[in-house]
Short mmCIF file of C-alpha atoms in Angstrom, two decimals:
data_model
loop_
_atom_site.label_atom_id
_atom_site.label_comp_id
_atom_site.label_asym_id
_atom_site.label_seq_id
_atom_site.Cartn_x
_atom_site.Cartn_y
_atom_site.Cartn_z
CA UNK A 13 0.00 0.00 0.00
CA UNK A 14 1.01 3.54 -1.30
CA UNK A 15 1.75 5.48 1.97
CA UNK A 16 0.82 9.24 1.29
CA UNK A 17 3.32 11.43 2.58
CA UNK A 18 1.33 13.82 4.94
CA UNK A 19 4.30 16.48 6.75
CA UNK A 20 2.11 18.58 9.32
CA UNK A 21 3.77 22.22 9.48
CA UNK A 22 2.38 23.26 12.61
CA UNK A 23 0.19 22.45 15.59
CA UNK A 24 -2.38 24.68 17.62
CA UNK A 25 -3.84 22.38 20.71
CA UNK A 26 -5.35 19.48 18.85
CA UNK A 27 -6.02 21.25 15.63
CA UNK A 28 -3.05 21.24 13.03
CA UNK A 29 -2.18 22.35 9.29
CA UNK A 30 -0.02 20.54 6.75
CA UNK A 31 0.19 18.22 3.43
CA UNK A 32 -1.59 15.62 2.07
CA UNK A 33 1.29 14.98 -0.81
CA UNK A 34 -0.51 13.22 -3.98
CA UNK A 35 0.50 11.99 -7.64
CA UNK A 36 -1.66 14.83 -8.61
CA UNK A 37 -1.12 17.32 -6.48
CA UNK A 38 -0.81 18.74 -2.96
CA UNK A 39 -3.80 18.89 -0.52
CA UNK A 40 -3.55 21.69 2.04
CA UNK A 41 -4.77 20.84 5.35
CA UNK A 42 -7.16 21.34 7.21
CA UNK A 43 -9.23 20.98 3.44
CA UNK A 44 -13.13 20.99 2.47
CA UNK A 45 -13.56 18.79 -0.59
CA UNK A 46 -16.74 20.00 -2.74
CA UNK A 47 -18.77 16.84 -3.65
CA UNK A 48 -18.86 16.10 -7.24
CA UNK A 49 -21.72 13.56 -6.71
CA UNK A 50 -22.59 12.64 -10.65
CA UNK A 51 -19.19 14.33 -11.86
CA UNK A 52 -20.01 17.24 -11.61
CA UNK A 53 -20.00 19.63 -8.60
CA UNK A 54 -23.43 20.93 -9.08
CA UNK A 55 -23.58 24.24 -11.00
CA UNK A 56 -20.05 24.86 -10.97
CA UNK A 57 -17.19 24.45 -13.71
CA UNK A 58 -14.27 22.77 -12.85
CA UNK A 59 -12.32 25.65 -13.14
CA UNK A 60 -14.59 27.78 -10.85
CA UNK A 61 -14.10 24.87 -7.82
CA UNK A 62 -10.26 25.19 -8.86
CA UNK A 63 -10.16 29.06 -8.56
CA UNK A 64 -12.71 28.92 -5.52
CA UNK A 65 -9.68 27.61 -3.49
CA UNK A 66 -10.94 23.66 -3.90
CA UNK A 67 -7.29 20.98 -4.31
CA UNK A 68 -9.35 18.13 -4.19
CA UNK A 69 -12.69 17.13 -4.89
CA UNK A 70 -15.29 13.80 -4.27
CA UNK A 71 -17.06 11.75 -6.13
CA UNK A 72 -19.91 8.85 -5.68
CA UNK A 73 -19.14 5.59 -6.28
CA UNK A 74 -23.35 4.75 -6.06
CA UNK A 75 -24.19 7.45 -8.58
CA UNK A 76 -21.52 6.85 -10.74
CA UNK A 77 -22.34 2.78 -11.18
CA UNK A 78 -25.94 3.55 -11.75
CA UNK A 79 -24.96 6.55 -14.10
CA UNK A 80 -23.20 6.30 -16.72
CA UNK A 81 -21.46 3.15 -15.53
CA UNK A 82 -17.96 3.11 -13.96
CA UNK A 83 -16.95 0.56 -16.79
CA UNK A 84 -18.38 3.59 -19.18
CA UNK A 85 -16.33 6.20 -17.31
CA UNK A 86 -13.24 3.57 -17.68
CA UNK A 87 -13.24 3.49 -21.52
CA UNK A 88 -13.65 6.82 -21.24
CA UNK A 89 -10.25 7.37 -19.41
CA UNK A 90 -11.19 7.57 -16.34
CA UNK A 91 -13.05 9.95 -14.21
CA UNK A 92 -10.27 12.93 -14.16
CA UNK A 93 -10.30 12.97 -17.33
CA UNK A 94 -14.35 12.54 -17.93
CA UNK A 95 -15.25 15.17 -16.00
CA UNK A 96 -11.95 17.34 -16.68
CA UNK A 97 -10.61 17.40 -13.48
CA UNK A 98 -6.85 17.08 -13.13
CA UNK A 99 -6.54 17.62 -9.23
CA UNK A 100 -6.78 14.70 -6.60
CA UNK A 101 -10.22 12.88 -6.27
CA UNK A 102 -11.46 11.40 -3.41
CA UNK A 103 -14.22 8.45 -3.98
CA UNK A 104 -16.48 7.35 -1.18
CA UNK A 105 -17.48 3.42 -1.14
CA UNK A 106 -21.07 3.62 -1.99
CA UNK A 107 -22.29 2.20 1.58
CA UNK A 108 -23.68 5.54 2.97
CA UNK A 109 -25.55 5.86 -0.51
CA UNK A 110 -26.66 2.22 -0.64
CA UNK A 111 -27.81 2.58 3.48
CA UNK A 112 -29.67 5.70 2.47
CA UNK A 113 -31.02 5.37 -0.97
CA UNK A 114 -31.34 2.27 -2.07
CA UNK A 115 -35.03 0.12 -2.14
CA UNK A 116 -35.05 -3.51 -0.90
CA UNK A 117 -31.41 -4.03 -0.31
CA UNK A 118 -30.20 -6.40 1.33
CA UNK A 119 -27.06 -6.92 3.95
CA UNK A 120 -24.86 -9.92 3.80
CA UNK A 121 -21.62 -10.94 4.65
CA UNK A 122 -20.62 -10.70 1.18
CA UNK A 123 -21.57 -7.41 1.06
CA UNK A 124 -24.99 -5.53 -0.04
CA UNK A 125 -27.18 -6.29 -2.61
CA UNK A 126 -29.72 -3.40 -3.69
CA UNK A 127 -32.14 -1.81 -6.31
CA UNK A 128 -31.29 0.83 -7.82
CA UNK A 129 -33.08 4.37 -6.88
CA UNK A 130 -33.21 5.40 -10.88
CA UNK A 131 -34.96 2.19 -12.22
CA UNK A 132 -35.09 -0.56 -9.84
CA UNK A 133 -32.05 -2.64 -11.38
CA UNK A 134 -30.87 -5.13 -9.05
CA UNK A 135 -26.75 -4.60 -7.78
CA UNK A 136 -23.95 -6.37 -5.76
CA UNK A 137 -21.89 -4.13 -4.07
CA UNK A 138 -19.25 -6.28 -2.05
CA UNK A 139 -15.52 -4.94 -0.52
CA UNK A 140 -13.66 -6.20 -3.41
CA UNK A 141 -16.41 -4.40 -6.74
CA UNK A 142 -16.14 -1.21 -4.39
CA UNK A 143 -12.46 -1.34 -4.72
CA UNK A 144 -12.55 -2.04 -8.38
CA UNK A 145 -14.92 0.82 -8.98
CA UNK A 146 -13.08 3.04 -7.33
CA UNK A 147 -9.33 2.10 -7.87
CA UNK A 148 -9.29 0.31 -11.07
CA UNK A 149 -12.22 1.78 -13.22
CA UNK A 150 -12.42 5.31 -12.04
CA UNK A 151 -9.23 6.09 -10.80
CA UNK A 152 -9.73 7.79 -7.33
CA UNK A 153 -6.62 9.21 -5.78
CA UNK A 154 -7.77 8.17 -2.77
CA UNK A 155 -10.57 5.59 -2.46
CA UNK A 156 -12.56 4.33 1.38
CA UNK A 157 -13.28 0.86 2.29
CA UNK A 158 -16.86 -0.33 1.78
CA UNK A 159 -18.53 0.18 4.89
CA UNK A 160 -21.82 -0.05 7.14
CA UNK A 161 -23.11 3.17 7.78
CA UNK A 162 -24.81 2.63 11.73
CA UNK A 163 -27.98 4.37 12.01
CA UNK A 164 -28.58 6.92 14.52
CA UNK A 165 -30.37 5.56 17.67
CA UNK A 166 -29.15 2.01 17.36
CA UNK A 167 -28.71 -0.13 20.64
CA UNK A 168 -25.05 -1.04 21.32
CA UNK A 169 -25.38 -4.52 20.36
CA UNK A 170 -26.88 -3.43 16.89
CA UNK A 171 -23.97 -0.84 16.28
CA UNK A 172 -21.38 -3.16 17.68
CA UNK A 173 -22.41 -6.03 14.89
CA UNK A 174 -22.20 -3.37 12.01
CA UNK A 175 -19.15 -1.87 13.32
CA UNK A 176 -17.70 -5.59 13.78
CA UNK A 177 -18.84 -5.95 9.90
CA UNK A 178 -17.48 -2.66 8.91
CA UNK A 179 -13.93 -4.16 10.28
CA UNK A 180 -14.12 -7.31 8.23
CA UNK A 181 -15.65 -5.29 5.16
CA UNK A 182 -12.68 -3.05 5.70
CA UNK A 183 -9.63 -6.10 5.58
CA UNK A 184 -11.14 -7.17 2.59
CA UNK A 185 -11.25 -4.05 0.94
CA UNK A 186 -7.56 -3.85 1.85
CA UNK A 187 -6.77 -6.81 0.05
CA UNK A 188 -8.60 -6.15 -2.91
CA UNK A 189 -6.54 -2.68 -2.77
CA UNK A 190 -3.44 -4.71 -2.67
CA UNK A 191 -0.22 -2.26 -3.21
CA UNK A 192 -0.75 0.90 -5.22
CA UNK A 193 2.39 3.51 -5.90
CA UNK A 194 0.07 6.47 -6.51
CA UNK A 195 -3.45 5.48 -5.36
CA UNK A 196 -4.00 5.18 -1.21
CA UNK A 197 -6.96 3.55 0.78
CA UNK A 198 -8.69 5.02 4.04
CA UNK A 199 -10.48 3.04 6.61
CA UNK A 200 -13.57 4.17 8.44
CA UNK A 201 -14.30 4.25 12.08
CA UNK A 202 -17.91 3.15 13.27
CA UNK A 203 -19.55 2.59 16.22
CA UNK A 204 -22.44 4.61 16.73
CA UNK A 205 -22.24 6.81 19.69
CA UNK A 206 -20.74 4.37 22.03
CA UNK A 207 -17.30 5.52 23.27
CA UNK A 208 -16.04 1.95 23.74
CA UNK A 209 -16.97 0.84 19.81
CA UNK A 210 -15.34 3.89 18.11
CA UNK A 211 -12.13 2.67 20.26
CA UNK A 212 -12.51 -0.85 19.62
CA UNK A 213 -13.04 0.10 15.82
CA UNK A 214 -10.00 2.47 15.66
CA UNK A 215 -7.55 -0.07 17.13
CA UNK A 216 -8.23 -2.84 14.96
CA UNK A 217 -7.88 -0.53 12.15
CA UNK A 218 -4.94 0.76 12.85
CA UNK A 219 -3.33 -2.41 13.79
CA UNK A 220 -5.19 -3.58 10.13
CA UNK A 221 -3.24 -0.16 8.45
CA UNK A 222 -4.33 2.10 6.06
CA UNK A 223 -3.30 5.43 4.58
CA UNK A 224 -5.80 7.59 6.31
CA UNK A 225 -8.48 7.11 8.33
CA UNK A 226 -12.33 8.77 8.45
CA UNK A 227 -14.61 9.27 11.28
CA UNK A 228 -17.99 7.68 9.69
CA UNK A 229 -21.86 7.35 11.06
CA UNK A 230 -22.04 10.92 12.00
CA UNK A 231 -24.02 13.65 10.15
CA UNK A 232 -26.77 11.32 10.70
CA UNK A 233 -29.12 12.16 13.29
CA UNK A 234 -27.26 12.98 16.34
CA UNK A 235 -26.90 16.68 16.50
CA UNK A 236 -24.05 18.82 17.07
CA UNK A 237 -23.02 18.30 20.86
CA UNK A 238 -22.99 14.75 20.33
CA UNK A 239 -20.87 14.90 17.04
CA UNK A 240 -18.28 16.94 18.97
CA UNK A 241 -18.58 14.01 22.09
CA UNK A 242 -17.87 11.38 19.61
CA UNK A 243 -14.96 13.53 18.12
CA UNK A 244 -13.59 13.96 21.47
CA UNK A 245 -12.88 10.23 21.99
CA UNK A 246 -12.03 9.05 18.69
CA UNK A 247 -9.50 11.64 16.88
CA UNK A 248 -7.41 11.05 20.05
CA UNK A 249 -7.35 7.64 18.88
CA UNK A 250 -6.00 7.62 15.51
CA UNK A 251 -2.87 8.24 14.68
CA UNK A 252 -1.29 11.57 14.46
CA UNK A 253 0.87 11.16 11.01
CA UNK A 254 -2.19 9.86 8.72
CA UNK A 255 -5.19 12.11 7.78
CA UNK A 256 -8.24 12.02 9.69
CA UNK A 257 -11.44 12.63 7.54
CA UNK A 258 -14.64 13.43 8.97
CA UNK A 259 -17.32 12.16 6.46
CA UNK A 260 -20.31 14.38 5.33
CA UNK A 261 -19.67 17.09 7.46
CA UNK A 262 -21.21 20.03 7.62
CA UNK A 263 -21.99 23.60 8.89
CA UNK A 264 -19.24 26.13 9.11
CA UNK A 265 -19.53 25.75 13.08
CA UNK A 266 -18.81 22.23 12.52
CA UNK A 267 -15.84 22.60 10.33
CA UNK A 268 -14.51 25.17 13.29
CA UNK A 269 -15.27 22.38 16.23
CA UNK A 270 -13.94 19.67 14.18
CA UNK A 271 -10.84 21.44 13.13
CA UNK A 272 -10.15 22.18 17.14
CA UNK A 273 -10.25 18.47 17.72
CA UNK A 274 -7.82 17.17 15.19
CA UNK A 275 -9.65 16.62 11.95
CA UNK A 276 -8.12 17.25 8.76
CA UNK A 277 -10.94 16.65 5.94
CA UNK A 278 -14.70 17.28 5.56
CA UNK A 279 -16.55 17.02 2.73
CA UNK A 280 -20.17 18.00 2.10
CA UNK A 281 -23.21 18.72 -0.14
CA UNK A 282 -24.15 21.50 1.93
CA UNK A 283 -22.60 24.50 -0.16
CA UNK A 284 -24.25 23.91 -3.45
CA UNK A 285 -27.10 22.36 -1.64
CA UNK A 286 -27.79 25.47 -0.13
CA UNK A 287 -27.47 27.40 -3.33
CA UNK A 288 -29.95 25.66 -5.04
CA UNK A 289 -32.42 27.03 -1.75
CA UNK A 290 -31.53 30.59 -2.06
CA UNK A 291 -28.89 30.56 0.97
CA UNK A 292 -25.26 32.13 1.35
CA UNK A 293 -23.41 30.95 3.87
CA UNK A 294 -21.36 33.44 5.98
CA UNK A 295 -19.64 33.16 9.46
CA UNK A 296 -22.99 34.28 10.67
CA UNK A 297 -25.12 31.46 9.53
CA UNK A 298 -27.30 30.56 6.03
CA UNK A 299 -28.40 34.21 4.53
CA UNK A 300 -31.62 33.67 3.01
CA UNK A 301 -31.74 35.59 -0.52
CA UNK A 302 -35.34 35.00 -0.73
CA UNK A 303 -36.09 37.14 1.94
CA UNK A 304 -38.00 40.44 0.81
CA UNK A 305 -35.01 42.70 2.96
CA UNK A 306 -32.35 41.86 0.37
CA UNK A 307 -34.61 43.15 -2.84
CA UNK A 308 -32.87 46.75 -3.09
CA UNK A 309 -29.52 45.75 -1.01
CA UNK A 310 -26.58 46.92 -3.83
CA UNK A 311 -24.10 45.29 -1.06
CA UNK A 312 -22.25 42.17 -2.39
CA UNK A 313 -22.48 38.77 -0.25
CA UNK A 314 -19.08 39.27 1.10
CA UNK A 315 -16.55 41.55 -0.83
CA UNK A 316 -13.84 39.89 1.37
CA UNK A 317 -13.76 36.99 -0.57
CA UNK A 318 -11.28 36.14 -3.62
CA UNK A 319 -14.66 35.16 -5.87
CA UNK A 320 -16.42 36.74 -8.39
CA UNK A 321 -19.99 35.59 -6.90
CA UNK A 322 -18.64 36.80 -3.86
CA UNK A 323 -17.49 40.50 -4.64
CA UNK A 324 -19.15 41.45 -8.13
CA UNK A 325 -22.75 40.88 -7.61
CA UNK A 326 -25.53 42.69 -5.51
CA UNK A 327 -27.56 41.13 -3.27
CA UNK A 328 -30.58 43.10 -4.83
CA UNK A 329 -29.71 41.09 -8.06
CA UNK A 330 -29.05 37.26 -6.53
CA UNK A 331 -32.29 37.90 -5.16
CA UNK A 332 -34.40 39.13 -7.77
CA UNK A 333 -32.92 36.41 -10.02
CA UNK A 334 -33.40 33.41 -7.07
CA UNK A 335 -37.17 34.62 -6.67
CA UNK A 336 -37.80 34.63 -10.37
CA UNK A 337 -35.81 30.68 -10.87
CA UNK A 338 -33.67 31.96 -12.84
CA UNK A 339 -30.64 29.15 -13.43
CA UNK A 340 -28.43 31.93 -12.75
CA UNK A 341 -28.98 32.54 -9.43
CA UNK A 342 -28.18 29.07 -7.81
CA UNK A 343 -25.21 29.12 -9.90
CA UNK A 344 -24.05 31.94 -8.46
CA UNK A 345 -24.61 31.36 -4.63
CA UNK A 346 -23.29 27.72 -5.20
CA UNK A 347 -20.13 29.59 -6.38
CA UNK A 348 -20.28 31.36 -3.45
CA UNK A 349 -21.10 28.71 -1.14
CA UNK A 350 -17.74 26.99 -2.07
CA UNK A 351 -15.64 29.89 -2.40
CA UNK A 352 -16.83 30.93 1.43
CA UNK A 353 -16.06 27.02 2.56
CA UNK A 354 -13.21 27.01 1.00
CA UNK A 355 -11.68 30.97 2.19
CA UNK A 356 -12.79 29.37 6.31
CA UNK A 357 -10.50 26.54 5.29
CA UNK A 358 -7.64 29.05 4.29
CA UNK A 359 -8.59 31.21 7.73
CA UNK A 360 -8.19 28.26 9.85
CA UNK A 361 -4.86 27.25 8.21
CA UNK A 362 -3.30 30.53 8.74
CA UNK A 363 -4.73 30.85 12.32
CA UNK A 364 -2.91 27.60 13.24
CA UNK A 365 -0.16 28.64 11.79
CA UNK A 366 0.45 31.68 13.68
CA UNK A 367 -0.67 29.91 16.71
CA UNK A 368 -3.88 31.88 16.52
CA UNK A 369 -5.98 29.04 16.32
CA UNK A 370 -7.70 29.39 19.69
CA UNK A 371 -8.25 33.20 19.78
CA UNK A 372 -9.90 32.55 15.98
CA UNK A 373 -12.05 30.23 17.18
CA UNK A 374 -13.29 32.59 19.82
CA UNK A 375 -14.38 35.42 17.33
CA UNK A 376 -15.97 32.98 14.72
CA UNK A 377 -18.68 31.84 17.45
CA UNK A 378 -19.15 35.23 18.40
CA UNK A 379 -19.93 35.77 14.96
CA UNK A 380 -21.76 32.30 14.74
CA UNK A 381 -23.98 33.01 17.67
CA UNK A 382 -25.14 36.52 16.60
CA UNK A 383 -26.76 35.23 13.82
CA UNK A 384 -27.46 36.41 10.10
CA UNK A 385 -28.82 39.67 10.92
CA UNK A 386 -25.88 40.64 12.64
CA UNK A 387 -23.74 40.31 9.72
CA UNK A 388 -25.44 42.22 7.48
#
């Protein structure tokens, strides 16, 4: 197995900045990946996500199967090249899609068999056809082990069998990975909310090995103080020269929270989610353009940002095009969106840097717990 070189350059209490070193590029650290679901991050060109501040970006092994085919994307050369993309990609497994998505499927040992959401086609998805997807047909930089995602408000004994399976899914996914010069595999931490499964599940994959590891089963349910609870116990746990990835996460404030307790990733539909609803995001919370206040405001969302979106456009106009559907305005304020995630990413770096980290912190939930209308 490929071992990524990851040099951190400086630490701030448990929060740090550095490196992830790829075959296509550097990834600075802590980094928001923009989700690409169906190659494509949603109403963006590549170039804008580049620009926006984005190194890498994730894909969907589910979506992509279904549509156009992985084999398709193969032929094609791969997905960097299919979706014109030449910085690092990050592929999740498919599991959180298949445990959220998918009708009738069904769990096995072997893996999970499932119809598909777009016309009911029946699917395999074991370890090893993950892997393949991922590695071999699209060509992920960086592809996770197929995993169990463990619902929210499962009993221990229900979270420790899918953790337990999530372990075993995660060896063979390993072996199917086999040794890779410029490719590297993550494994994924379960365990529901239970302290003692999230330790049990980090140890035996560490001992197991991989080139990163992710913090999964969160974002699910179990609201904010309990994310941060789980975080507490399990970052600690992993080790401190590999990645840590915290999957499908989230709000600025838990970017901030999650940066302060070691993590180094997050990814998350949230920015061009958002945009197609109307909202900016800002330190002070979602900014509804809908909202009748903004309809003669010549201000820009935030001129302090490096992004056209950002700095060139009134608010008057974003909202007189989001209240009339025009394409243009989600476009915009999913440009936005990014280029805001992506500018806290670069704030937080620097503030570790300069051993700042804590005092930054400090101001942003200030900010955070004003509320919109304070930052107008």
């Amino acid at each position: 197995m490929a071992s990524f070189d990851f040099p951190v350059s400086a630490v701030d209490g448990a929060a740090r900045t550095g490196r992830l070193i790829t075959s296509r590029g550097e990834i600075r650290t802590p980094a928001f990946m923009p989700v690409g679901t169906a190659a494509t991050v949603k109403a963006l060109y590549p170039e804008q996500v580049r620009a926006a501040g984005a190194d890498i970006i994730l894909g969907n092994t589910y979506h992509l199967m279904l549509r156009p085919g992985a084999e398709r994307i193969a032929r094609l050369g791969g997905l960097h090249r299919f979706m014109g993309w030449d910085g690092p990609i990050l592929t999740d497994s498919g599991g959180f899609q298949v445990w959220s998505l998918a009708k009738l499927r069904k769990m096995s040992e072997q893996g999970v068999e499932f119809a598909s959401h777009i016309d009911g086609s029946k699917h395999m998805l074991t370890p090893e056809r993950s892997i393949e997807i991922q590695a071999d047909l699209l060509g992920a930089d960086i592809s996770m082990q197929l995993d169990e995602c463990t619902a929210f408000g499962s009993d221990r004994d229900e979270a420790a069998k899918s953790m337990e399976l999530s372990l075993r899914w995660g060896k063979r996914s390993k072996d199917a990975f086999g040794e890779r010069e410029s490719q590297a595999l993550f494994g994924i931490v379960q365990g529901s909310v239970y302290e003692d499964l999230r330790a049990a599940s980090a140890e035996a994959l560490v001992e197991t090995g991989y080139d990163g590891y992710a913090i999964g089963g969160l974002a699910v349910g179990e609201g904010f103080e309990t994310m941060c609870a789980v975080l507490d116990h399990t970052t600690p746990r992993l080790p401190a020269d590999r990645p840590r990835y915290l999957m499908g996460v989230g709000k600025p404030i838990d970017l901030v929270e999650s940066v302060a307790r070691g993590v180094d990733m997050f990814d998350c539909v949230m920015p061009t989610r958002s945009g197609r609803h109307g909202q900016a995001w800002s330190d002070y919370g979602p900014v509804n353009l809908k909202n009748a206040r903004f309809a003669e405001d010549p201000e820009p969302l935030d001129a302090s940002i490096d992004c056209p979106a950002s700095r060139d456009y009134a608010k008057a106009y974003i909202h007189h095009l989001v209240r009339a559907n025009e394409y243009l305005g989600a476009m915009l304020l999913s440009w936005h969106n990014v280029a805001y995630y992506e500018d806290l990413m670069a704030r937080m770096r620097a503030a570790i840097a300069e051993g700042a980290f804590e005092a930054f912190r400090r101001d942003f939930l200030s900010r955070w717990e004003a509320g919109p209308a304070a930052g107008r």
